[in-house]
XYZ file of C-alpha atoms in Angstrom:
630
model
C -22.176 8.918 -0.374
C -19.334 11.869 -1.385
C -17.250 12.919 1.115
C -18.940 16.016 2.492
C -22.340 13.968 2.591
C -19.605 11.898 5.062
C -18.701 14.190 7.115
C -21.541 15.836 7.940
C -23.003 12.469 9.004
C -20.368 12.185 11.187
C -20.472 16.100 12.418
C -24.312 14.783 13.494
C -23.331 11.685 15.063
C -20.792 13.857 17.009
C -23.514 16.457 18.234
C -25.318 13.762 19.292
C -22.652 12.088 21.267
C -22.098 15.570 23.303
C -25.934 16.762 23.569
C -27.129 13.034 24.474
C -27.443 13.410 27.992
C -28.537 17.232 27.644
C -31.760 18.364 28.276
C -31.979 22.387 28.043
C -35.177 24.118 28.418
C -34.042 27.918 27.551
C -32.619 29.810 25.050
C -28.566 30.606 26.308
C -25.560 31.549 24.189
C -24.844 27.992 23.419
C -20.924 28.387 23.962
C -21.962 28.985 28.289
C -24.243 26.127 28.200
C -22.161 23.630 26.526
C -19.089 24.814 28.813
C -21.850 24.717 32.285
C -23.409 21.133 32.094
C -20.162 19.676 29.632
C -16.440 20.397 31.263
C -16.094 18.998 35.176
C -13.369 20.376 36.898
C -11.679 17.372 38.044
C -11.965 14.896 40.771
C -10.350 12.678 42.609
C -12.085 9.773 41.059
C -10.508 9.863 37.918
C -7.991 7.511 36.976
C -4.388 10.056 37.605
C -2.346 7.474 39.059
C -2.775 5.578 35.113
C -2.067 8.657 33.827
C 1.229 8.809 35.865
C 2.031 5.827 33.193
C 2.604 8.276 31.073
C 4.883 10.827 32.268
C 8.992 10.703 32.227
C 10.243 10.855 35.560
C 12.052 13.316 36.165
C 9.366 16.189 34.316
C 8.460 18.111 38.016
C 6.507 19.617 36.304
C 4.255 17.302 34.923
C 1.339 16.446 37.203
C 1.062 19.613 38.867
C -0.299 20.279 34.715
C -2.432 17.530 35.086
C -4.258 19.352 37.682
C -4.247 22.263 35.621
C -1.745 24.383 38.239
C 0.760 24.634 36.108
C 0.948 26.408 31.783
C 5.143 26.192 31.591
C 6.419 23.459 29.476
C 10.491 22.437 29.527
C 12.399 23.707 26.192
C 12.823 20.090 24.721
C 8.649 20.121 24.570
C 8.860 22.416 21.013
C 11.854 20.572 19.457
C 10.000 16.736 20.444
C 7.041 18.568 18.582
C 9.159 19.046 15.545
C 9.567 16.011 15.186
C 6.325 14.727 16.058
C 5.445 17.092 12.929
C 8.051 15.107 10.939
C 5.496 12.002 9.977
C 2.005 13.923 9.685
C 1.602 14.397 5.986
C -0.866 16.288 3.235
C -3.383 13.676 1.938
C -4.402 14.954 -1.141
C -7.194 12.424 -2.829
C -7.971 12.523 -6.439
C -10.439 11.687 -8.767
C -11.284 8.661 -11.350
C -9.545 11.529 -14.165
C -6.215 12.099 -11.465
C -7.221 15.697 -10.861
C -7.226 16.638 -7.543
C -10.699 16.144 -5.411
C -9.800 17.366 -2.434
C -7.324 16.808 0.897
C -6.940 15.448 4.236
C -4.387 14.653 6.778
C -2.342 11.832 7.610
C 0.253 10.677 9.847
C 2.618 6.665 10.135
C 2.399 5.203 13.170
C 3.526 1.585 11.860
C 6.372 0.828 9.229
C 5.033 1.986 5.832
C 1.565 2.532 7.277
C -0.059 5.375 7.644
C -3.332 7.003 9.799
C -5.984 9.083 8.130
C -9.760 8.653 8.628
C -12.127 6.744 6.957
C -14.185 9.921 5.698
C -11.053 10.964 3.829
C -10.082 7.654 2.559
C -13.287 5.577 2.495
C -12.346 2.991 -0.216
C -9.133 0.799 -1.507
C -9.927 2.082 -4.890
C -9.756 5.982 -3.823
C -6.371 4.902 -1.804
C -5.002 3.849 -4.593
C -5.337 7.192 -6.633
C -4.226 9.128 -3.405
C -1.395 10.205 -2.621
C 0.779 10.647 0.733
C 2.520 14.440 0.585
C 5.626 15.106 3.262
C 7.178 18.202 4.097
C 3.865 20.702 2.460
C 4.637 23.064 4.740
C 7.626 26.433 5.249
C 11.065 26.315 6.892
C 12.216 28.387 9.521
C 12.924 30.829 6.922
C 9.179 32.111 6.004
C 10.249 29.441 2.432
C 7.560 26.954 1.185
C 10.043 23.511 0.884
C 9.682 20.794 -1.622
C 7.023 17.990 -0.835
C 7.422 14.705 -1.136
C 4.460 12.303 -2.558
C 4.445 8.735 -1.527
C 1.592 6.486 -4.215
C -0.328 4.271 -1.678
C -0.353 0.686 -1.820
C -4.227 -0.241 -0.197
C -3.551 -3.772 -2.015
C -0.685 -4.313 0.748
C -3.471 -3.241 3.862
C -6.335 -1.359 3.210
C -8.377 -1.313 6.387
C -11.556 1.022 7.050
C -14.375 1.826 9.695
C -17.427 3.991 8.944
C -18.363 4.211 12.204
C -15.671 5.026 14.089
C -14.423 6.527 11.084
C -10.406 5.868 10.892
C -8.687 4.122 7.770
C -5.510 2.485 8.157
C -3.390 2.436 4.165
C -0.277 0.956 3.949
C 1.680 3.756 1.890
C 5.103 2.739 -0.836
C 8.500 2.576 1.405
C 10.353 5.628 -1.764
C 9.310 8.193 -4.019
C 9.825 8.141 -7.372
C 13.015 10.943 -6.864
C 14.488 7.532 -4.922
C 13.132 9.904 -0.948
C 12.609 6.770 1.275
C 9.780 7.161 3.804
C 11.715 5.956 6.553
C 12.787 9.795 6.258
C 9.959 10.845 8.461
C 9.778 8.387 11.413
C 6.682 7.199 12.676
C 3.604 8.184 15.408
C 4.587 4.776 17.978
C 0.035 4.180 18.688
C -0.190 2.950 22.841
C -2.513 0.356 23.341
C -3.207 1.422 26.354
C -6.003 4.333 28.141
C -5.850 6.957 30.317
C -3.329 8.874 28.065
C -5.871 12.049 28.823
C -7.376 13.741 31.558
C -10.228 15.996 31.350
C -9.315 19.167 32.047
C -5.696 18.812 30.180
C -4.651 20.357 26.681
C -3.808 18.502 23.541
C -2.501 19.716 20.981
C -2.957 18.969 16.488
C -1.344 18.845 14.213
C -2.744 19.766 10.817
C -2.898 20.450 7.354
C -5.689 23.341 7.859
C -7.956 23.304 4.012
C -5.393 21.493 1.962
C -3.073 24.016 3.501
C 0.272 24.745 4.433
C 1.349 21.750 7.694
C 0.130 23.844 10.811
C 0.043 23.575 14.907
C -2.693 23.848 17.508
C -0.932 24.199 20.114
C -1.594 23.360 23.688
C -4.038 25.687 24.919
C -7.086 23.377 23.528
C -9.142 21.656 26.631
C -10.182 18.193 26.994
C -13.524 18.706 27.527
C -14.975 15.245 27.953
C -13.902 12.145 27.038
C -16.912 9.243 25.815
C -16.753 4.894 25.436
C -15.122 5.971 21.655
C -14.473 9.329 21.107
C -12.156 12.157 23.140
C -14.340 15.965 22.700
C -11.731 19.198 22.940
C -11.956 22.974 22.336
C -9.297 23.090 19.746
C -8.956 24.757 16.020
C -9.256 22.994 13.456
C -10.443 23.755 9.716
C -11.907 21.891 6.653
C -8.895 19.272 5.553
C -7.741 18.667 9.225
C -9.472 15.412 8.933
C -7.198 12.565 9.889
C -4.989 14.715 12.347
C -3.274 13.048 15.719
C -3.990 14.608 18.747
C -1.335 14.947 20.682
C -1.010 15.261 24.636
C 1.662 16.791 26.849
C 4.419 14.064 26.429
C 3.783 13.894 22.434
C 2.035 10.565 22.829
C -1.223 10.612 19.962
C -3.768 10.407 22.187
C -6.443 10.943 19.586
C -6.976 10.457 16.097
C -9.573 14.059 14.764
C -12.232 13.338 12.910
C -14.853 15.840 12.871
C -15.965 19.443 14.770
C -19.077 19.403 16.699
C -21.581 21.917 16.403
C -23.780 23.618 18.222
C -27.779 22.238 17.758
C -31.012 23.856 20.248
C -33.316 21.360 21.961
C -34.779 20.482 18.374
C -32.220 19.504 17.214
C -31.168 22.567 14.786
C -27.631 24.115 14.406
C -26.822 27.065 15.658
C -24.855 30.254 15.108
C -22.521 31.786 17.479
C -25.874 34.296 17.646
C -28.029 31.148 19.223
C -29.899 31.529 15.731
C -31.231 29.477 14.290
C -28.535 28.078 10.881
C -30.138 27.733 8.005
C -28.102 26.092 5.619
C -29.323 27.778 2.026
C -29.445 31.038 3.333
C -26.338 31.393 5.982
C -23.098 31.576 5.351
C -21.073 28.019 7.098
C -18.352 29.900 8.681
C -21.413 31.438 11.422
C -21.971 28.158 12.378
C -21.282 27.743 16.476
C -18.822 24.818 17.187
C -18.881 24.078 20.659
C -15.848 21.811 20.508
C -13.871 19.117 18.126
C -13.647 15.048 18.776
C -11.278 12.214 17.961
C -11.257 8.864 17.814
C -9.749 7.625 20.654
C -6.599 5.414 20.422
C -6.933 2.577 22.531
C -10.008 1.762 20.780
C -8.502 2.028 17.270
C -6.898 -0.947 18.711
C -9.945 -2.764 19.858
C -11.741 -2.825 16.165
C -8.406 -3.978 14.732
C -8.261 -6.711 17.170
C -11.810 -7.014 17.175
C -11.477 -8.200 13.876
C -7.992 -9.593 12.550
C -8.437 -13.202 13.410
C -11.337 -13.312 9.669
C -8.940 -10.445 7.791
C -5.463 -10.950 7.445
C -4.863 -6.851 6.878
C -6.224 -5.799 9.860
C -3.824 -9.020 11.351
C -1.451 -6.922 9.238
C -2.232 -3.583 10.513
C -1.935 -4.827 14.147
C 1.702 -6.625 12.944
C 2.674 -3.209 12.013
C 1.259 -1.349 14.656
C 2.362 -3.587 17.622
C 5.858 -4.083 15.883
C 7.656 -0.889 17.939
C 5.693 -1.842 21.273
C 2.547 -0.210 22.109
C 2.742 -0.401 25.997
C 3.202 3.373 28.017
C 7.209 2.211 28.142
C 8.689 3.902 24.923
C 9.679 6.639 23.583
C 6.646 8.987 21.267
C 8.380 9.816 18.322
C 10.465 6.957 16.631
C 12.875 8.905 14.335
C 14.494 5.733 11.958
C 11.685 3.255 12.147
C 12.676 -0.416 11.256
C 11.537 -1.310 7.386
C 9.338 -3.845 7.389
C 11.323 -7.653 7.982
C 12.085 -9.012 4.549
C 11.259 -5.605 3.160
C 15.109 -4.620 2.550
C 16.934 -5.925 -0.223
C 20.053 -8.420 0.393
C 23.056 -8.507 -2.098
C 24.059 -12.847 -1.537
C 26.051 -15.122 -3.170
C 26.235 -18.966 -3.565
C 28.153 -21.759 -3.793
C 29.361 -23.079 -7.621
C 28.173 -26.979 -5.976
C 24.389 -25.413 -4.964
C 23.839 -25.558 -9.163
C 24.757 -29.214 -9.985
C 21.059 -29.872 -8.726
C 19.276 -27.548 -10.246
C 17.558 -29.784 -13.515
C 15.823 -27.332 -15.319
C 12.768 -26.979 -17.040
C 11.848 -30.071 -18.623
C 10.598 -30.847 -21.864
C 8.464 -34.179 -21.516
C 7.186 -33.064 -17.502
C 3.627 -32.710 -19.530
C 4.500 -36.919 -20.754
C 6.313 -38.199 -23.724
C 3.203 -37.663 -25.944
C 3.215 -34.062 -25.447
C 7.907 -33.268 -26.238
C 7.478 -29.575 -25.560
C 10.771 -27.865 -25.978
C 11.961 -24.186 -24.994
C 10.574 -21.818 -27.349
C 12.839 -20.984 -30.489
C 14.000 -17.269 -31.445
C 13.529 -16.108 -34.327
C 16.694 -15.542 -37.112
C 17.382 -11.801 -36.481
C 17.594 -12.373 -32.721
C 19.969 -14.866 -31.816
C 22.781 -13.470 -32.381
C 21.455 -11.295 -29.072
C 22.100 -14.065 -26.557
C 23.736 -13.710 -23.776
C 26.270 -16.485 -23.842
C 27.139 -17.979 -20.929
C 30.863 -18.940 -19.739
C 31.269 -22.317 -20.519
C 29.933 -21.224 -23.927
C 26.533 -22.048 -23.598
C 22.639 -20.543 -23.949
C 20.540 -21.660 -21.354
C 21.130 -20.790 -17.252
C 19.422 -24.235 -15.984
C 17.810 -23.555 -12.423
C 15.571 -25.562 -9.904
C 12.929 -26.684 -12.805
C 13.056 -24.307 -14.533
C 15.168 -22.594 -17.512
C 16.511 -18.751 -18.611
C 18.094 -17.628 -22.025
C 18.878 -14.245 -21.570
C 19.250 -11.341 -24.322
C 22.508 -9.564 -23.917
C 21.805 -6.215 -24.855
C 19.070 -5.705 -22.859
C 20.261 -7.630 -19.766
C 16.985 -9.200 -19.077
C 16.218 -12.147 -19.689
C 14.195 -13.106 -24.082
C 11.332 -15.704 -21.323
C 12.053 -18.287 -18.694
C 10.201 -21.240 -18.934
C 8.832 -23.526 -15.351
C 7.932 -27.203 -14.521
C 5.219 -27.009 -11.884
C 3.949 -29.892 -9.981
C 0.830 -28.807 -8.185
C 0.314 -32.690 -6.170
C 3.716 -31.674 -4.718
C 3.780 -28.359 -4.766
C 5.169 -27.196 -1.129
C 4.634 -23.020 0.445
C 8.168 -22.108 1.449
C 8.685 -19.383 4.018
C 10.172 -15.536 2.237
C 12.602 -15.322 5.142
C 14.271 -12.111 3.626
C 14.785 -10.518 0.112
C 18.320 -11.515 -0.713
C 18.798 -11.616 -4.891
C 22.415 -13.647 -6.123
C 23.623 -12.463 -9.595
C 24.158 -16.586 -11.780
C 28.340 -16.730 -11.433
C 27.943 -18.709 -14.724
C 26.466 -15.879 -16.693
C 29.139 -11.682 -16.687
C 27.731 -10.222 -14.337
C 27.542 -7.437 -17.150
C 24.683 -9.411 -18.363
C 23.061 -8.959 -15.974
C 20.873 -6.080 -14.615
C 21.171 -5.112 -10.789
C 21.066 -3.109 -7.828
C 21.458 -0.586 -9.926
C 18.543 -0.272 -11.517
C 16.426 -0.680 -9.067
C 17.757 1.060 -6.722
C 16.080 5.176 -5.774
C 13.094 4.277 -7.508
C 9.751 2.710 -7.880
C 11.077 -0.032 -9.713
C 10.583 -3.899 -8.269
C 12.989 -6.716 -9.267
C 9.783 -8.714 -10.710
C 10.077 -12.362 -10.392
C 9.681 -13.897 -14.632
C 9.211 -17.600 -12.124
C 7.424 -17.344 -9.491
C 8.357 -17.881 -5.821
C 6.675 -20.533 -5.585
C 5.978 -22.086 -8.572
C 9.063 -24.515 -8.792
C 9.054 -25.438 -4.930
C 8.734 -28.663 -5.148
C 10.476 -32.382 -4.881
C 12.412 -32.787 -2.630
C 14.513 -29.982 -2.775
C 11.528 -27.324 -3.166
C 13.514 -24.839 -0.575
C 16.344 -24.570 -2.971
C 13.973 -24.249 -6.040
C 12.272 -20.884 -4.375
C 15.893 -19.265 -3.634
C 16.662 -20.220 -7.032
C 13.846 -17.288 -7.989
C 15.869 -14.620 -6.440
C 18.517 -14.268 -9.143
C 18.751 -11.126 -11.083
C 18.532 -13.058 -14.328
C 14.838 -14.052 -13.675
C 13.625 -10.713 -13.139
C 12.602 -7.733 -14.878
C 12.148 -4.396 -13.648
C 8.129 -3.153 -12.565
C 6.132 -0.980 -11.165
C 5.272 -1.358 -7.873
C 1.849 -0.915 -9.048
C 2.019 -4.002 -11.411
C 4.338 -5.875 -9.865
C 1.689 -5.635 -6.651
C -0.824 -7.180 -8.376
C -0.653 -10.413 -9.677
C -2.285 -12.317 -13.288
C -5.237 -13.103 -10.802
C -3.106 -16.328 -10.158
C -3.603 -17.791 -13.988
C -1.272 -20.651 -12.739
C -3.529 -21.498 -9.412
C -6.612 -21.763 -11.235
C -5.311 -23.260 -14.046
C -3.507 -25.970 -11.861
C -6.640 -26.397 -9.421
C -9.514 -26.386 -12.775
C -10.975 -29.627 -13.144
C -9.637 -29.799 -16.495
C -6.323 -30.375 -15.948
C -5.898 -34.087 -15.696
C -2.202 -34.148 -14.372
C -2.582 -31.144 -11.875
C 0.363 -30.004 -14.375
C 1.182 -27.448 -16.017
C 4.591 -25.321 -18.162
C 4.735 -22.180 -18.208
C 6.487 -19.462 -20.481
C 6.971 -15.819 -18.563
C 8.923 -13.425 -20.440
C 8.484 -9.155 -21.725
C 8.081 -7.432 -24.428
C 11.252 -5.464 -26.152
C 10.703 -2.887 -28.063
C 13.140 -0.766 -29.718
C 10.991 2.727 -28.682
C 11.116 1.487 -24.992
C 12.088 4.262 -22.220
C 15.613 5.184 -21.508
C 16.158 4.785 -17.952
C 19.310 6.166 -16.605
C 20.853 6.429 -19.755
C 22.055 2.257 -19.616
C 18.958 0.512 -19.180
C 15.127 -0.057 -21.516
C 12.561 -0.478 -19.820
C 9.770 -3.043 -20.840
C 6.452 -1.725 -21.041
C 4.377 -5.053 -21.276
C 5.064 -8.887 -20.172
C 3.915 -11.864 -21.673
C 2.519 -15.240 -20.336
C 1.932 -18.401 -21.775
C 0.295 -21.734 -20.412
C 0.462 -25.478 -21.193
C -0.640 -27.882 -20.137
C -3.051 -31.424 -20.806
C -6.753 -31.178 -20.396
C -9.225 -34.473 -19.533
C -9.363 -35.319 -23.107
C -5.474 -36.176 -23.951
C -4.982 -33.648 -25.978
C -2.302 -30.308 -24.523
C -3.661 -27.202 -24.395
C -1.923 -23.821 -24.495
C -3.266 -20.701 -23.027
C -1.393 -17.298 -23.458
C -1.759 -13.472 -21.564
C -0.975 -9.987 -21.725
C -0.521 -7.264 -19.348
C 0.812 -3.582 -19.713
C 2.792 -1.206 -17.729
C 3.164 1.410 -19.927
C 0.714 4.246 -18.570
C 2.853 3.562 -15.640
C 6.505 3.555 -16.219
C 6.005 7.470 -18.973
C 4.556 9.544 -15.872
C 6.904 7.078 -12.835
C 3.159 7.600 -11.047
C 0.726 6.438 -12.216
C -2.629 6.997 -14.575
C -5.084 4.349 -15.141
C -7.199 2.998 -12.136
C -5.886 0.138 -12.191
C -3.350 -2.306 -14.660
C -6.083 -5.102 -17.351
C -5.060 -8.751 -18.183
C -5.614 -9.524 -21.543
C -6.317 -13.430 -22.941
C -4.303 -13.499 -26.071
C -3.629 -16.051 -29.052
C -0.012 -17.269 -28.549
C 0.278 -17.118 -32.227
C -0.116 -12.868 -30.788
C 3.070 -13.942 -28.439
C 5.155 -15.090 -31.531
C 4.641 -11.696 -33.347
C 5.448 -9.369 -30.436
C 8.422 -11.039 -28.847
C 10.055 -13.302 -32.119
C 9.494 -16.470 -30.353
C 8.402 -19.839 -31.598
C 6.584 -21.817 -29.372
C 6.381 -25.854 -30.889
C 2.805 -25.945 -29.835
C -0.101 -28.441 -32.204
C -2.359 -26.028 -34.124
C -5.379 -26.666 -31.982
C -3.487 -26.027 -28.704
C -5.000 -22.754 -28.136
C -8.443 -22.073 -27.768
C -7.886 -18.469 -29.106
C -7.165 -19.645 -32.228
C -9.764 -22.185 -32.202
C -12.471 -19.631 -31.940
C -10.312 -17.431 -34.772
C -10.646 -20.783 -37.488
C -10.302 -18.968 -41.117
C -9.513 -15.964 -39.621
C -6.134 -14.616 -41.158
C -3.462 -13.218 -38.827
C -4.554 -10.100 -38.284
C -7.773 -10.669 -37.671
C -6.636 -13.467 -34.756
C -4.229 -10.467 -32.911
C -7.274 -8.491 -32.706
C -9.361 -11.345 -31.167
C -8.432 -10.169 -27.359
C -10.445 -11.219 -24.054
C -10.319 -8.997 -21.100
C -9.707 -11.017 -17.639
C -10.954 -9.369 -14.370
C -11.085 -12.960 -12.991
C -10.324 -16.396 -12.828
C -13.413 -17.406 -14.880
C -13.044 -15.101 -17.782
C -10.350 -17.231 -19.003
C -11.118 -19.314 -21.955
C -9.741 -23.083 -21.746
């Protein structure tokens, strides 16, 4: 469904809610009829006691404002409003060709978590192309500020509900310029009901028509509260969808999503003059809008709770929402939220005796009949190997080994043994990274490369791959050495290799449930220069070897690229692609030589008799594990 169609459907449903209990028998001016039949005076039967829970004890006028007997607010109200505006952003919706397609509004509600409407971001693919744009607004001198755009990360969290018209999506923690998302704070959502009553006034901070941030302040009366929805007399425009609706304490009471058009007894939309609106003839600006509608925050919590048991992303969204408390007591606006646990990088140092356990890659891991030594580097690359302090060339860790490129400060390759029968799922407690003391730090690309940009420390040996045997936890910790990471754009690193290793470990064709895996970057002379010091590899490769049920050694090779992402430090393509390629193609790209039998690679077997050039063109797109040729 197109975005406009989705919004029209939401407006239709809103109008039906608004008039479901009206039985008009005569025509009169729409606004007067609406106010007479819908707006009701506050009565003692309404839950005032519960509403008092959300008031500041020192605010002597708060109750009078609720009762409609005072419009006075403390001067701090304006200061809090400025803070409440910080987490509100413009959502820039991009089409498949990376061109702006439309705009909405959204706001931060938890660590790296954004709330907006379903009809703004209704699929993960749409979110993946779109941006959250903060500070798209004027300063106190009337000058436009420089806005900051953050990528969305629907692969981490994307929860959407077309009926309730909300979407929660994860946001990248930093821009390409190094601006931190935590600079903007967040709006703490309160799970309890009772945050607003009929007759109170609400405010909306919004980006009307995708324009600069604006605020519709206070004189916007709540006229009805349905089970899931709020109706209020507030000025909004297209583009305001996804805006927060605030009470006088700057607590978010609703997620704005649609206007409610006036209709006659036959269901026809009416114009401001009381005449039926004719879509093909009349100006849409003449529609009689009688109220706006928002989704109640408490009902969003209920929807997430009902889905959390079976949907990991819904459970994660709830965890982030509740990370700062969701009860009535606490600040409405959190100006410096804590990062997601485990997200911040720590630097550490392991004791020397830790490395005494390091057995390294075992060339006979697949059996003595299938001796598979470490790859050999071409003669012209031998001089580029980074020498260890003891004169050696191979860094050994628990169940894997690494050979480093001295010029690039990155690994030429990693080689790991994985025992599927003994693998343990070791919990990742924190993100602590280590320099290896056995190698001079000048040969290790450390924090300087990864700070203030969208480059992740991409594991070459996956964190859980060596986690087997009596020292499984220590093996997982070994993967957090800078020697084992390579700069990967966050959008590449957050997407795996389609779990190639897991698939091969579990396939019935693998006789021993054991594999040996080689991984590394492709180094080219024309790689992008970054910060006048680093050359960023555009492609990464992987070779997986195992013994099949016939006792034969099998080897499959894969390539992935991040070229478009690096060139823009944003993104062009709508997805990363994984390709299965002949091992000979990896050898040609890297200068590595794998000591494999000639019939080990199924891609090479299909190209028997072809020239090397023809074999290199023999590639296979991998969309799922089932596409892998074994």
